[in-house]
Amino acid sequence: MTVPRFLAAKRSGRKLTMLTAYDYSLARVVDEAGVDSVLVGDSLGMVMQGQPNTLPVTVDEIIYHTKCVCRAVQNALVIADLPFPVNHLGVHKTIELSARILKETGCHAVKLEGGADQASVIEGLVRAGIPVMGHVGLRPQNVLMMGGYRVQRDGEVLLADATAAQAAGAFGLVLEGIPSSLAKQVTDQLLIPTIGIGAGPDCDGQVLVLHDMLGLTSGSVPKFAKAFCNLREIVAGAVGRYCDEVRQGSFPDSQHSYE
Ligand code: KIV
């Protein structure tokens, strides 16, 4: 997958698939299973580190996890999230840090939360040759301002953000936490692909946090986070059987021992 092919998918009506990944082993599985794009999201703060939100994630941590993912991925487009507050530090600082992420990891693009307010940053990055995906609607890095994660329903703001991100040169746009009808409206108006998460069925593609879609996340998950299997149960069952066999002395057996 390349940025031009990503854009072409919208023109040909082919739905785009995206999942997050943060480590070598799962990134390899996800890539080999045929996903179009892997996002090293700042959601790693929650699913990898147990943080309450994405705010504590640092550039160095994004670089570490993106390096692990890039070693695994052969086909998918790898996108690294800009962690809070990188894209609010001015155009030059954002270019400097994004270029560092690209150079040190080998990823193909960055994603930043923002639309109209981030137009000059997106423009600067694109002029520097750094492909950018925007992220509008519910912006998790705004969690403190929102007082929680709230569905965003202001159609005017959303359309202004989306069109500004496109005009600034973004090659794609995550639409998060918005009503399906608004997501359809935005998707119909844009030439660049929209990637929905909690944005209904009419986006040009979908993204989910890998641990949510594998059923690995503990505690409450958002309404849109469909678990396609129950990996938590599968892993817990396997660990339980391992413990039983070791305690009973049936593992290791001769098949798993050297002569
Ligand atoms: O950080 C992340 O994983 C994301 C996606 C859920 C869109 O931003």
mmCIF file of C-alpha atoms in Angstrom, residues 22-169:
data_model
loop_
_atom_site.group_PDB
_atom_site.id
_atom_site.type_symbol
_atom_site.label_atom_id
_atom_site.label_comp_id
_atom_site.label_asym_id
_atom_site.label_seq_id
_atom_site.Cartn_x
_atom_site.Cartn_y
_atom_site.Cartn_z
ATOM 1 C CA TYR A 22 2.096 -1.604 18.472
ATOM 2 C CA ASP A 23 4.430 -4.619 18.442
ATOM 3 C CA TYR A 24 6.266 -6.883 15.985
ATOM 4 C CA SER A 25 4.319 -10.124 16.505
ATOM 5 C CA LEU A 26 0.778 -8.801 16.149
ATOM 6 C CA ALA A 27 1.761 -6.326 13.403
ATOM 7 C CA ARG A 28 3.075 -9.298 11.429
ATOM 8 C CA VAL A 29 -0.204 -11.216 11.851
ATOM 9 C CA VAL A 30 -2.271 -8.159 10.923
ATOM 10 C CA ASP A 31 -0.167 -7.416 7.848
ATOM 11 C CA GLU A 32 -0.137 -11.025 6.667
ATOM 12 C CA ALA A 33 -3.933 -11.141 7.084
ATOM 13 C CA GLY A 34 -4.155 -8.387 4.469
ATOM 14 C CA VAL A 35 -5.065 -5.145 6.224
ATOM 15 C CA ASP A 36 -4.456 -2.042 4.058
ATOM 16 C CA SER A 37 -2.995 0.158 6.760
ATOM 17 C CA VAL A 38 -1.517 -0.223 10.241
ATOM 18 C CA LEU A 39 -1.825 2.696 12.633
ATOM 19 C CA VAL A 40 0.598 2.979 15.522
ATOM 20 C CA GLY A 41 -1.947 4.950 17.477
ATOM 21 C CA ASP A 42 -1.386 6.883 20.661
ATOM 22 C CA SER A 43 -4.074 4.499 21.984
ATOM 23 C CA LEU A 44 -0.950 2.540 22.937
ATOM 24 C CA GLY A 45 -1.052 4.654 26.085
ATOM 25 C CA MET A 46 -4.137 2.755 27.185
ATOM 26 C CA VAL A 47 -3.737 -0.715 25.659
ATOM 27 C CA MET A 48 0.029 -1.152 26.048
ATOM 28 C CA GLN A 49 0.773 1.006 29.086
ATOM 29 C CA GLY A 50 -2.457 1.005 31.116
ATOM 30 C CA GLN A 51 -2.680 4.802 31.125
ATOM 31 C CA PRO A 52 -6.104 6.444 31.654
ATOM 32 C CA ASN A 53 -5.939 8.256 28.275
ATOM 33 C CA THR A 54 -3.583 9.040 25.373
ATOM 34 C CA LEU A 55 -2.073 12.222 26.832
ATOM 35 C CA PRO A 56 1.021 10.737 28.549
ATOM 36 C CA VAL A 57 2.355 9.114 25.334
ATOM 37 C CA THR A 58 5.682 10.567 24.156
ATOM 38 C CA VAL A 59 7.415 10.906 20.782
ATOM 39 C CA ASP A 60 10.082 8.429 21.931
ATOM 40 C CA GLU A 61 7.392 5.861 22.773
ATOM 41 C CA ILE A 62 5.714 6.324 19.375
ATOM 42 C CA ILE A 63 9.135 5.853 17.738
ATOM 43 C CA TYR A 64 9.851 2.695 19.760
ATOM 44 C CA HIS A 65 6.521 1.051 18.883
ATOM 45 C CA THR A 66 6.567 2.208 15.241
ATOM 46 C CA LYS A 67 10.049 0.697 14.798
ATOM 47 C CA CYS A 68 8.727 -2.655 16.099
ATOM 48 C CA VAL A 69 5.741 -2.493 13.734
ATOM 49 C CA CYS A 70 7.801 -1.445 10.702
ATOM 50 C CA ARG A 71 10.127 -4.432 11.171
ATOM 51 C CA ALA A 72 7.068 -6.672 10.726
ATOM 52 C CA VAL A 73 5.002 -4.993 8.019
ATOM 53 C CA GLN A 74 5.687 -5.906 4.382
ATOM 54 C CA ASN A 75 2.573 -4.631 2.617
ATOM 55 C CA ALA A 76 0.405 -2.273 4.631
ATOM 56 C CA LEU A 77 0.777 1.495 4.866
ATOM 57 C CA VAL A 78 2.239 2.246 8.317
ATOM 58 C CA ILE A 79 1.015 5.469 9.898
ATOM 59 C CA ALA A 80 2.417 6.849 13.176
ATOM 60 C CA ASP A 81 0.252 9.008 15.437
ATOM 61 C CA LEU A 82 1.622 12.377 16.534
ATOM 62 C CA PRO A 83 1.278 12.295 20.325
ATOM 63 C CA PHE A 84 -0.014 15.205 22.381
ATOM 64 C CA PRO A 85 0.980 18.062 22.046
ATOM 65 C CA VAL A 86 3.388 17.753 19.085
ATOM 66 C CA ASN A 87 1.209 19.355 16.406
ATOM 67 C CA HIS A 88 0.461 22.312 18.698
ATOM 68 C CA LEU A 89 4.115 23.302 18.940
ATOM 69 C CA GLY A 90 4.169 25.176 15.622
ATOM 70 C CA VAL A 91 4.778 24.131 12.024
ATOM 71 C CA HIS A 92 8.576 23.874 12.238
ATOM 72 C CA LYS A 93 8.658 21.858 15.448
ATOM 73 C CA THR A 94 5.977 19.507 14.057
ATOM 74 C CA ILE A 95 7.978 19.016 10.840
ATOM 75 C CA GLU A 96 11.132 18.367 12.890
ATOM 76 C CA LEU A 97 9.471 15.760 15.135
ATOM 77 C CA SER A 98 7.495 14.112 12.314
ATOM 78 C CA ALA A 99 10.642 13.861 10.181
ATOM 79 C CA ARG A 100 12.402 12.265 13.163
ATOM 80 C CA ILE A 101 9.586 9.693 13.415
ATOM 81 C CA LEU A 102 9.791 8.949 9.672
ATOM 82 C CA LYS A 103 13.616 8.758 9.581
ATOM 83 C CA GLU A 104 14.018 6.611 12.689
ATOM 84 C CA THR A 105 11.148 4.183 12.083
ATOM 85 C CA GLY A 106 10.649 3.809 8.332
ATOM 86 C CA CYS A 107 6.897 4.486 8.573
ATOM 87 C CA HIS A 108 5.070 5.991 5.606
ATOM 88 C CA ALA A 109 2.949 8.782 7.079
ATOM 89 C CA VAL A 110 1.835 10.528 10.252
ATOM 90 C CA LYS A 111 -1.635 11.191 11.652
ATOM 91 C CA LEU A 112 -2.585 14.218 13.680
ATOM 92 C CA GLU A 113 -5.739 15.194 15.518
ATOM 93 C CA GLY A 114 -7.183 18.333 13.998
ATOM 94 C CA GLY A 115 -8.873 19.907 11.007
ATOM 95 C CA ALA A 116 -9.238 23.617 10.296
ATOM 96 C CA ASP A 117 -7.129 24.553 13.347
ATOM 97 C CA GLN A 118 -4.289 22.369 12.038
ATOM 98 C CA ALA A 119 -4.421 23.426 8.362
ATOM 99 C CA SER A 120 -1.101 25.312 8.416
ATOM 100 C CA VAL A 121 0.614 22.379 10.166
ATOM 101 C CA ILE A 122 -0.763 19.859 7.641
ATOM 102 C CA GLU A 123 0.309 22.164 4.782
ATOM 103 C CA GLY A 124 3.837 22.520 6.196
ATOM 104 C CA LEU A 125 4.238 18.763 6.659
ATOM 105 C CA VAL A 126 2.974 17.995 3.150
ATOM 106 C CA ARG A 127 5.286 20.650 1.663
ATOM 107 C CA ALA A 128 8.153 18.929 3.460
ATOM 108 C CA GLY A 129 7.160 15.619 1.831
ATOM 109 C CA ILE A 130 5.527 14.059 4.873
ATOM 110 C CA PRO A 131 2.137 12.460 4.102
ATOM 111 C CA VAL A 132 -0.478 13.390 6.702
ATOM 112 C CA MET A 133 -3.772 11.855 7.754
ATOM 113 C CA GLY A 134 -6.123 14.187 9.652
ATOM 114 C CA HIS A 135 -8.454 13.166 12.491
ATOM 115 C CA VAL A 136 -11.683 15.072 13.137
ATOM 116 C CA GLY A 137 -14.879 14.680 15.124
ATOM 117 C CA LEU A 138 -14.101 13.196 18.533
ATOM 118 C CA ARG A 139 -10.452 13.947 19.265
ATOM 119 C CA PRO A 140 -9.249 11.815 22.190
ATOM 120 C CA GLN A 141 -6.398 14.265 22.926
ATOM 121 C CA ASN A 142 -9.136 16.771 23.850
ATOM 122 C CA VAL A 143 -10.514 14.482 26.573
ATOM 123 C CA LEU A 144 -9.859 16.938 29.405
ATOM 124 C CA MET A 145 -11.609 19.780 27.570
ATOM 125 C CA MET A 146 -14.592 17.523 26.728
ATOM 126 C CA GLY A 147 -14.749 16.063 30.268
ATOM 127 C CA GLY A 148 -14.915 12.565 28.756
ATOM 128 C CA TYR A 149 -15.420 11.039 25.324
ATOM 129 C CA ARG A 150 -18.456 12.662 23.703
ATOM 130 C CA VAL A 151 -20.079 12.018 20.317
ATOM 131 C CA GLN A 152 -19.535 15.159 18.203
ATOM 132 C CA ARG A 153 -22.704 16.395 16.487
ATOM 133 C CA ASP A 154 -21.874 19.834 15.085
ATOM 134 C CA GLY A 155 -22.152 19.269 11.328
ATOM 135 C CA GLU A 156 -20.871 22.721 10.394
ATOM 136 C CA VAL A 157 -17.696 22.400 12.440
ATOM 137 C CA LEU A 158 -17.134 18.892 11.152
ATOM 138 C CA LEU A 159 -17.508 19.849 7.481
ATOM 139 C CA ALA A 160 -15.260 22.895 7.956
ATOM 140 C CA ASP A 161 -12.593 20.705 9.634
ATOM 141 C CA ALA A 162 -12.796 18.007 6.984
ATOM 142 C CA THR A 163 -12.626 20.337 3.996
ATOM 143 C CA ALA A 164 -9.791 22.352 5.578
ATOM 144 C CA ALA A 165 -7.749 19.174 6.178
ATOM 145 C CA GLN A 166 -8.296 18.111 2.576
ATOM 146 C CA ALA A 167 -7.437 21.563 1.199
ATOM 147 C CA ALA A 168 -4.242 21.582 3.300
ATOM 148 C CA GLY A 169 -3.123 18.349 1.631
#
